[in-house]
Amino acid sequence: MGQYIARRLIFAVPTIFLVTLLVFSAVRMIPGDAVMVMLGDANVSSADITEMRTRLGLDQPIWQQYARWIGEMTRGDLGNSLFSRQPVFQEIVVQRLPVTLELMGLSILISLLIGLPVGILSAVRQDTARDYISRSAAILGLSVPYFWTATLIILYGSIWFGWMPPVHYVDLTEDPIQHLSQLAIPALLLGVYMAAIVMRMSRTTLLEVLRQDYIRTAWAKGLRERLVIVRHALRNAMAPVVTIVGVNIVLGLSGTVILEQIFVIPGIGSYIISAVLWRDYPAIQAVNLFMAIPVVGINLLVDVAVAYLDPRIRYR
């Protein structure tokens, strides 16, 4: 197991390096110029523009800018935002990242609490009314985009009931009820969408395991249903489910970008949209880096969890 984890760690390093290269190149390809966006309608001379470009290091070749960014990043310096002048690390890690992680964590928790039991029940009671209802609900959950539902909730809530979700973010330590009420609806919408994926995967994999010979042997021994399902079937059925939970976490990161913008939540999602609009290169690069590292880490944890559940994978 130790060698397997070491191999996966070795693969993770070049992956993160490749991500930094792609992100840096993509950011420089965004149409528009950061200096011109910063100046706006200000009446400045071409000499002032050149001086600002030199001061920001944007006059250097791209490979030199990339090498400088990598060098500063390895020393823990992600630079300052071009517009707020604040350290990007402070804005992302201290102010924005905890909000996004909390929203994503609530969504994942909701998806597991709904998707796993419903998927298991649907597989155990295959072709019954419960199974049909569960499958129909899962298809409905996957077919209706969560951002569309979010828009309808805000639109019809304000028209019919004169209700609007809280638009002023309150920290958890300041007012827990107000804080959770603002995160509840987006977390539920994203959680239900991901629950549909978990439900379908857990049902499919559990059905395959329940058709195996060793499960028939367990039934033939007269073991109780709970014992057969929990002790003999679930462990082998959970490996693909763990993988899909990892995929859900990645989906959750992208989903929070949209939901944070709709529900005015000051997380990473709303931050990166502002950064792209303002061509804030250090902020865009740092946000993508902080989203890439958890994704690589989650994939690593998923691989280790799957290898633990299915030891054959360690030797492939």
mmCIF file of N, CA and C in Angstrom, residues 114-203:
data_model
loop_
_atom_site.group_PDB
_atom_site.id
_atom_site.type_symbol
_atom_site.label_atom_id
_atom_site.label_comp_id
_atom_site.label_asym_id
_atom_site.label_seq_id
_atom_site.Cartn_x
_atom_site.Cartn_y
_atom_site.Cartn_z
ATOM 1 N N ILE A 114 -28.643 11.643 1.088
ATOM 2 C CA ILE A 114 -29.790 11.294 0.242
ATOM 3 C C ILE A 114 -29.437 10.165 -0.731
ATOM 4 N N GLY A 115 -28.319 10.306 -1.434
ATOM 5 C CA GLY A 115 -28.005 9.397 -2.537
ATOM 6 C C GLY A 115 -27.697 7.969 -2.114
ATOM 7 N N LEU A 116 -26.904 7.800 -1.051
ATOM 8 C CA LEU A 116 -26.498 6.443 -0.658
ATOM 9 C C LEU A 116 -27.668 5.585 -0.188
ATOM 10 N N PRO A 117 -28.454 6.035 0.815
ATOM 11 C CA PRO A 117 -29.551 5.174 1.268
ATOM 12 C C PRO A 117 -30.587 4.921 0.189
ATOM 13 N N VAL A 118 -30.884 5.933 -0.619
ATOM 14 C CA VAL A 118 -31.884 5.740 -1.677
ATOM 15 C C VAL A 118 -31.358 4.769 -2.728
ATOM 16 N N GLY A 119 -30.078 4.882 -3.085
ATOM 17 C CA GLY A 119 -29.505 3.964 -4.068
ATOM 18 C C GLY A 119 -29.476 2.536 -3.565
ATOM 19 N N ILE A 120 -29.102 2.355 -2.294
ATOM 20 C CA ILE A 120 -29.067 0.996 -1.720
ATOM 21 C C ILE A 120 -30.473 0.409 -1.656
ATOM 22 N N LEU A 121 -31.426 1.208 -1.193
ATOM 23 C CA LEU A 121 -32.804 0.726 -1.094
ATOM 24 C C LEU A 121 -33.357 0.396 -2.479
ATOM 25 N N SER A 122 -33.019 1.213 -3.470
ATOM 26 C CA SER A 122 -33.507 0.973 -4.819
ATOM 27 C C SER A 122 -32.946 -0.328 -5.384
ATOM 28 N N ALA A 123 -31.672 -0.632 -5.070
ATOM 29 C CA ALA A 123 -31.077 -1.874 -5.569
ATOM 30 C C ALA A 123 -31.646 -3.096 -4.850
ATOM 31 N N VAL A 124 -31.807 -2.980 -3.541
ATOM 32 C CA VAL A 124 -32.315 -4.121 -2.766
ATOM 33 C C VAL A 124 -33.774 -4.409 -3.117
ATOM 34 N N ARG A 125 -34.528 -3.368 -3.410
ATOM 35 C CA ARG A 125 -35.953 -3.527 -3.774
ATOM 36 C C ARG A 125 -36.129 -3.254 -5.265
ATOM 37 N N GLN A 126 -35.333 -3.926 -6.071
ATOM 38 C CA GLN A 126 -35.364 -3.684 -7.520
ATOM 39 C C GLN A 126 -36.736 -3.990 -8.117
ATOM 40 N N ASP A 127 -37.140 -3.133 -9.079
ATOM 41 C CA ASP A 127 -38.399 -3.292 -9.821
ATOM 42 C C ASP A 127 -39.630 -3.225 -8.924
ATOM 43 N N THR A 128 -39.531 -2.508 -7.828
ATOM 44 C CA THR A 128 -40.703 -2.232 -6.996
ATOM 45 C C THR A 128 -41.070 -0.753 -7.164
ATOM 46 N N ALA A 129 -42.166 -0.359 -6.527
ATOM 47 C CA ALA A 129 -42.595 1.045 -6.625
ATOM 48 C C ALA A 129 -41.506 1.979 -6.084
ATOM 49 N N ARG A 130 -40.834 1.593 -4.997
ATOM 50 C CA ARG A 130 -39.754 2.428 -4.435
ATOM 51 C C ARG A 130 -38.629 2.615 -5.445
ATOM 52 N N ASP A 131 -38.302 1.526 -6.139
ATOM 53 C CA ASP A 131 -37.227 1.593 -7.130
ATOM 54 C C ASP A 131 -37.608 2.540 -8.269
ATOM 55 N N TYR A 132 -38.820 2.421 -8.775
ATOM 56 C CA TYR A 132 -39.250 3.273 -9.891
ATOM 57 C C TYR A 132 -39.275 4.753 -9.476
ATOM 58 N N ILE A 133 -39.784 4.996 -8.262
ATOM 59 C CA ILE A 133 -39.842 6.391 -7.793
ATOM 60 C C ILE A 133 -38.435 6.959 -7.620
ATOM 61 N N SER A 134 -37.530 6.154 -7.057
ATOM 62 C CA SER A 134 -36.149 6.616 -6.828
ATOM 63 C C SER A 134 -35.451 6.906 -8.146
ATOM 64 N N ARG A 135 -35.611 6.011 -9.124
ATOM 65 C CA ARG A 135 -34.965 6.212 -10.420
ATOM 66 C C ARG A 135 -35.528 7.431 -11.140
ATOM 67 N N SER A 136 -36.859 7.610 -11.047
ATOM 68 C CA SER A 136 -37.477 8.779 -11.692
ATOM 69 C C SER A 136 -36.975 10.066 -11.045
ATOM 70 N N ALA A 137 -36.860 10.051 -9.702
ATOM 71 C CA ALA A 137 -36.377 11.246 -8.999
ATOM 72 C C ALA A 137 -34.926 11.543 -9.379
ATOM 73 N N ALA A 138 -34.118 10.489 -9.549
ATOM 74 C CA ALA A 138 -32.712 10.695 -9.923
ATOM 75 C C ALA A 138 -32.601 11.284 -11.332
ATOM 76 N N ILE A 139 -33.416 10.774 -12.256
ATOM 77 C CA ILE A 139 -33.389 11.310 -13.626
ATOM 78 C C ILE A 139 -33.842 12.766 -13.632
ATOM 79 N N LEU A 140 -34.872 13.056 -12.818
ATOM 80 C CA LEU A 140 -35.347 14.444 -12.723
ATOM 81 C C LEU A 140 -34.245 15.348 -12.156
ATOM 82 N N GLY A 141 -33.557 14.854 -11.121
ATOM 83 C CA GLY A 141 -32.495 15.651 -10.503
ATOM 84 C C GLY A 141 -31.341 15.942 -11.450
ATOM 85 N N LEU A 142 -31.046 14.969 -12.338
ATOM 86 C CA LEU A 142 -29.962 15.167 -13.297
ATOM 87 C C LEU A 142 -30.397 16.018 -14.487
ATOM 88 N N SER A 143 -31.700 15.985 -14.803
ATOM 89 C CA SER A 143 -32.177 16.668 -16.005
ATOM 90 C C SER A 143 -32.377 18.162 -15.796
ATOM 91 N N VAL A 144 -32.690 18.560 -14.557
ATOM 92 C CA VAL A 144 -32.984 19.967 -14.291
ATOM 93 C C VAL A 144 -31.712 20.646 -13.772
ATOM 94 N N PRO A 145 -31.141 21.583 -14.517
ATOM 95 C CA PRO A 145 -29.918 22.259 -14.047
ATOM 96 C C PRO A 145 -30.165 23.009 -12.734
ATOM 97 N N TYR A 146 -29.243 22.872 -11.799
ATOM 98 C CA TYR A 146 -29.444 23.492 -10.480
ATOM 99 C C TYR A 146 -29.420 25.016 -10.545
ATOM 100 N N PHE A 147 -28.653 25.573 -11.499
ATOM 101 C CA PHE A 147 -28.621 27.031 -11.582
ATOM 102 C C PHE A 147 -29.940 27.578 -12.133
ATOM 103 N N TRP A 148 -30.634 26.757 -12.975
ATOM 104 C CA TRP A 148 -31.948 27.151 -13.476
ATOM 105 C C TRP A 148 -32.968 27.135 -12.333
ATOM 106 N N THR A 149 -32.925 26.082 -11.519
ATOM 107 C CA THR A 149 -33.809 26.007 -10.354
ATOM 108 C C THR A 149 -33.535 27.157 -9.397
ATOM 109 N N ALA A 150 -32.261 27.499 -9.217
ATOM 110 C CA ALA A 150 -31.916 28.611 -8.323
ATOM 111 C C ALA A 150 -32.529 29.918 -8.816
ATOM 112 N N THR A 151 -32.470 30.119 -10.123
ATOM 113 C CA THR A 151 -33.054 31.341 -10.687
ATOM 114 C C THR A 151 -34.562 31.374 -10.474
ATOM 115 N N LEU A 152 -35.217 30.217 -10.663
ATOM 116 C CA LEU A 152 -36.669 30.162 -10.467
ATOM 117 C C LEU A 152 -37.045 30.433 -9.011
ATOM 118 N N ILE A 153 -36.249 29.888 -8.090
ATOM 119 C CA ILE A 153 -36.546 30.099 -6.667
ATOM 120 C C ILE A 153 -36.511 31.582 -6.332
ATOM 121 N N ILE A 154 -35.500 32.266 -6.821
ATOM 122 C CA ILE A 154 -35.387 33.703 -6.539
ATOM 123 C C ILE A 154 -36.494 34.481 -7.241
ATOM 124 N N LEU A 155 -36.749 34.132 -8.514
ATOM 125 C CA LEU A 155 -37.730 34.873 -9.316
ATOM 126 C C LEU A 155 -39.149 34.714 -8.762
ATOM 127 N N TYR A 156 -39.592 33.459 -8.616
ATOM 128 C CA TYR A 156 -40.966 33.236 -8.163
ATOM 129 C C TYR A 156 -41.130 33.493 -6.665
ATOM 130 N N GLY A 157 -40.048 33.299 -5.924
ATOM 131 C CA GLY A 157 -40.134 33.627 -4.495
ATOM 132 C C GLY A 157 -40.393 35.098 -4.279
ATOM 133 N N SER A 158 -39.755 35.931 -5.085
ATOM 134 C CA SER A 158 -39.962 37.383 -4.932
ATOM 135 C C SER A 158 -41.301 37.831 -5.498
ATOM 136 N N ILE A 159 -41.758 37.173 -6.591
ATOM 137 C CA ILE A 159 -43.021 37.593 -7.223
ATOM 138 C C ILE A 159 -44.222 37.137 -6.400
ATOM 139 N N TRP A 160 -44.241 35.871 -6.001
ATOM 140 C CA TRP A 160 -45.428 35.305 -5.337
ATOM 141 C C TRP A 160 -45.453 35.558 -3.833
ATOM 142 N N PHE A 161 -44.290 35.492 -3.215
ATOM 143 C CA PHE A 161 -44.276 35.564 -1.748
ATOM 144 C C PHE A 161 -43.552 36.797 -1.217
ATOM 145 N N GLY A 162 -43.011 37.607 -2.102
ATOM 146 C CA GLY A 162 -42.258 38.773 -1.643
ATOM 147 C C GLY A 162 -41.040 38.383 -0.831
ATOM 148 N N TRP A 163 -40.475 37.213 -1.162
ATOM 149 C CA TRP A 163 -39.340 36.692 -0.393
ATOM 150 C C TRP A 163 -38.064 36.718 -1.238
ATOM 151 N N MET A 164 -36.974 37.046 -0.614
ATOM 152 C CA MET A 164 -35.670 37.002 -1.281
ATOM 153 C C MET A 164 -34.658 36.344 -0.335
ATOM 154 N N PRO A 165 -33.753 35.537 -0.892
ATOM 155 C CA PRO A 165 -32.714 34.973 -0.006
ATOM 156 C C PRO A 165 -31.827 36.090 0.520
ATOM 157 N N PRO A 166 -31.202 35.901 1.693
ATOM 158 C CA PRO A 166 -30.321 36.939 2.250
ATOM 159 C C PRO A 166 -29.208 37.280 1.264
ATOM 160 N N VAL A 167 -29.018 38.558 1.023
ATOM 161 C CA VAL A 167 -27.962 38.987 0.081
ATOM 162 C C VAL A 167 -26.766 39.596 0.815
ATOM 163 N N HIS A 168 -26.902 39.779 2.117
ATOM 164 C CA HIS A 168 -25.782 40.306 2.911
ATOM 165 C C HIS A 168 -25.162 39.149 3.682
ATOM 166 N N TYR A 169 -23.919 38.798 3.320
ATOM 167 C CA TYR A 169 -23.273 37.650 3.941
ATOM 168 C C TYR A 169 -22.909 37.945 5.391
ATOM 169 N N VAL A 170 -23.249 36.996 6.243
ATOM 170 C CA VAL A 170 -22.942 37.118 7.673
ATOM 171 C C VAL A 170 -22.059 35.946 8.075
ATOM 172 N N ASP A 171 -20.986 36.210 8.781
ATOM 173 C CA ASP A 171 -20.068 35.152 9.197
ATOM 174 C C ASP A 171 -20.723 34.226 10.213
ATOM 175 N N LEU A 172 -20.255 32.963 10.222
ATOM 176 C CA LEU A 172 -20.829 31.954 11.120
ATOM 177 C C LEU A 172 -20.721 32.362 12.578
ATOM 178 N N THR A 173 -19.597 32.956 12.954
ATOM 179 C CA THR A 173 -19.412 33.345 14.352
ATOM 180 C C THR A 173 -20.273 34.541 14.745
ATOM 181 N N GLU A 174 -20.696 35.311 13.760
ATOM 182 C CA GLU A 174 -21.495 36.502 14.059
ATOM 183 C C GLU A 174 -22.975 36.170 14.266
ATOM 184 N N ASP A 175 -23.541 35.370 13.356
ATOM 185 C CA ASP A 175 -24.950 34.968 13.464
ATOM 186 C C ASP A 175 -25.106 33.624 12.761
ATOM 187 N N PRO A 176 -25.010 32.493 13.482
ATOM 188 C CA PRO A 176 -25.042 31.168 12.839
ATOM 189 C C PRO A 176 -26.319 30.918 12.043
ATOM 190 N N ILE A 177 -27.471 31.361 12.548
ATOM 191 C CA ILE A 177 -28.743 31.099 11.864
ATOM 192 C C ILE A 177 -28.795 31.838 10.527
ATOM 193 N N GLN A 178 -28.457 33.118 10.549
ATOM 194 C CA GLN A 178 -28.432 33.908 9.315
ATOM 195 C C GLN A 178 -27.420 33.330 8.325
ATOM 196 N N HIS A 179 -26.282 32.896 8.850
ATOM 197 C CA HIS A 179 -25.218 32.341 8.013
ATOM 198 C C HIS A 179 -25.707 31.067 7.304
ATOM 199 N N LEU A 180 -26.276 30.146 8.069
ATOM 200 C CA LEU A 180 -26.723 28.887 7.487
ATOM 201 C C LEU A 180 -27.926 29.076 6.570
ATOM 202 N N SER A 181 -28.771 30.056 6.878
ATOM 203 C CA SER A 181 -29.939 30.298 6.014
ATOM 204 C C SER A 181 -29.507 30.787 4.637
ATOM 205 N N GLN A 182 -28.369 31.470 4.563
ATOM 206 C CA GLN A 182 -27.898 31.925 3.261
ATOM 207 C C GLN A 182 -27.272 30.779 2.461
ATOM 208 N N LEU A 183 -26.644 29.827 3.154
ATOM 209 C CA LEU A 183 -25.992 28.716 2.456
ATOM 210 C C LEU A 183 -26.938 27.544 2.201
ATOM 211 N N ALA A 184 -28.075 27.503 2.904
ATOM 212 C CA ALA A 184 -28.929 26.312 2.865
ATOM 213 C C ALA A 184 -29.453 26.018 1.460
ATOM 214 N N ILE A 185 -30.012 27.022 0.798
ATOM 215 C CA ILE A 185 -30.643 26.773 -0.509
ATOM 216 C C ILE A 185 -29.610 26.372 -1.563
ATOM 217 N N PRO A 186 -28.503 27.113 -1.747
ATOM 218 C CA PRO A 186 -27.521 26.646 -2.748
ATOM 219 C C PRO A 186 -26.916 25.293 -2.412
ATOM 220 N N ALA A 187 -26.685 25.019 -1.112
ATOM 221 C CA ALA A 187 -26.137 23.710 -0.737
ATOM 222 C C ALA A 187 -27.137 22.603 -1.046
ATOM 223 N N LEU A 188 -28.432 22.866 -0.805
ATOM 224 C CA LEU A 188 -29.463 21.855 -1.087
ATOM 225 C C LEU A 188 -29.586 21.604 -2.588
ATOM 226 N N LEU A 189 -29.570 22.674 -3.382
ATOM 227 C CA LEU A 189 -29.694 22.514 -4.835
ATOM 228 C C LEU A 189 -28.526 21.708 -5.402
ATOM 229 N N LEU A 190 -27.315 22.066 -5.010
ATOM 230 C CA LEU A 190 -26.143 21.348 -5.505
ATOM 231 C C LEU A 190 -26.091 19.928 -4.937
ATOM 232 N N GLY A 191 -26.488 19.783 -3.662
ATOM 233 C CA GLY A 191 -26.475 18.472 -3.025
ATOM 234 C C GLY A 191 -27.456 17.508 -3.668
ATOM 235 N N VAL A 192 -28.649 17.989 -4.016
ATOM 236 C CA VAL A 192 -29.646 17.128 -4.663
ATOM 237 C C VAL A 192 -29.161 16.690 -6.042
ATOM 238 N N TYR A 193 -28.534 17.618 -6.770
ATOM 239 C CA TYR A 193 -27.997 17.256 -8.096
ATOM 240 C C TYR A 193 -26.938 16.152 -7.957
ATOM 241 N N MET A 194 -26.030 16.298 -6.996
ATOM 242 C CA MET A 194 -24.987 15.299 -6.827
ATOM 243 C C MET A 194 -25.544 14.007 -6.230
ATOM 244 N N ALA A 195 -26.620 14.118 -5.433
ATOM 245 C CA ALA A 195 -27.246 12.921 -4.857
ATOM 246 C C ALA A 195 -27.800 12.022 -5.953
ATOM 247 N N ALA A 196 -28.314 12.628 -7.022
ATOM 248 C CA ALA A 196 -28.836 11.823 -8.132
ATOM 249 C C ALA A 196 -27.722 10.977 -8.755
ATOM 250 N N ILE A 197 -26.522 11.549 -8.864
ATOM 251 C CA ILE A 197 -25.388 10.795 -9.424
ATOM 252 C C ILE A 197 -24.985 9.666 -8.478
ATOM 253 N N VAL A 198 -24.895 9.993 -7.180
ATOM 254 C CA VAL A 198 -24.520 8.970 -6.185
ATOM 255 C C VAL A 198 -25.550 7.855 -6.154
ATOM 256 N N MET A 199 -26.826 8.242 -6.226
ATOM 257 C CA MET A 199 -27.900 7.232 -6.167
ATOM 258 C C MET A 199 -27.808 6.259 -7.332
ATOM 259 N N ARG A 200 -27.629 6.783 -8.535
ATOM 260 C CA ARG A 200 -27.574 5.917 -9.714
ATOM 261 C C ARG A 200 -26.342 5.012 -9.682
ATOM 262 N N MET A 201 -25.212 5.551 -9.273
ATOM 263 C CA MET A 201 -24.000 4.740 -9.229
ATOM 264 C C MET A 201 -24.086 3.665 -8.141
ATOM 265 N N SER A 202 -24.564 4.028 -6.951
ATOM 266 C CA SER A 202 -24.652 3.037 -5.868
ATOM 267 C C SER A 202 -25.663 1.945 -6.212
ATOM 268 N N ARG A 203 -26.761 2.305 -6.870
ATOM 269 C CA ARG A 203 -27.753 1.287 -7.271
ATOM 270 C C ARG A 203 -27.151 0.327 -8.290
#
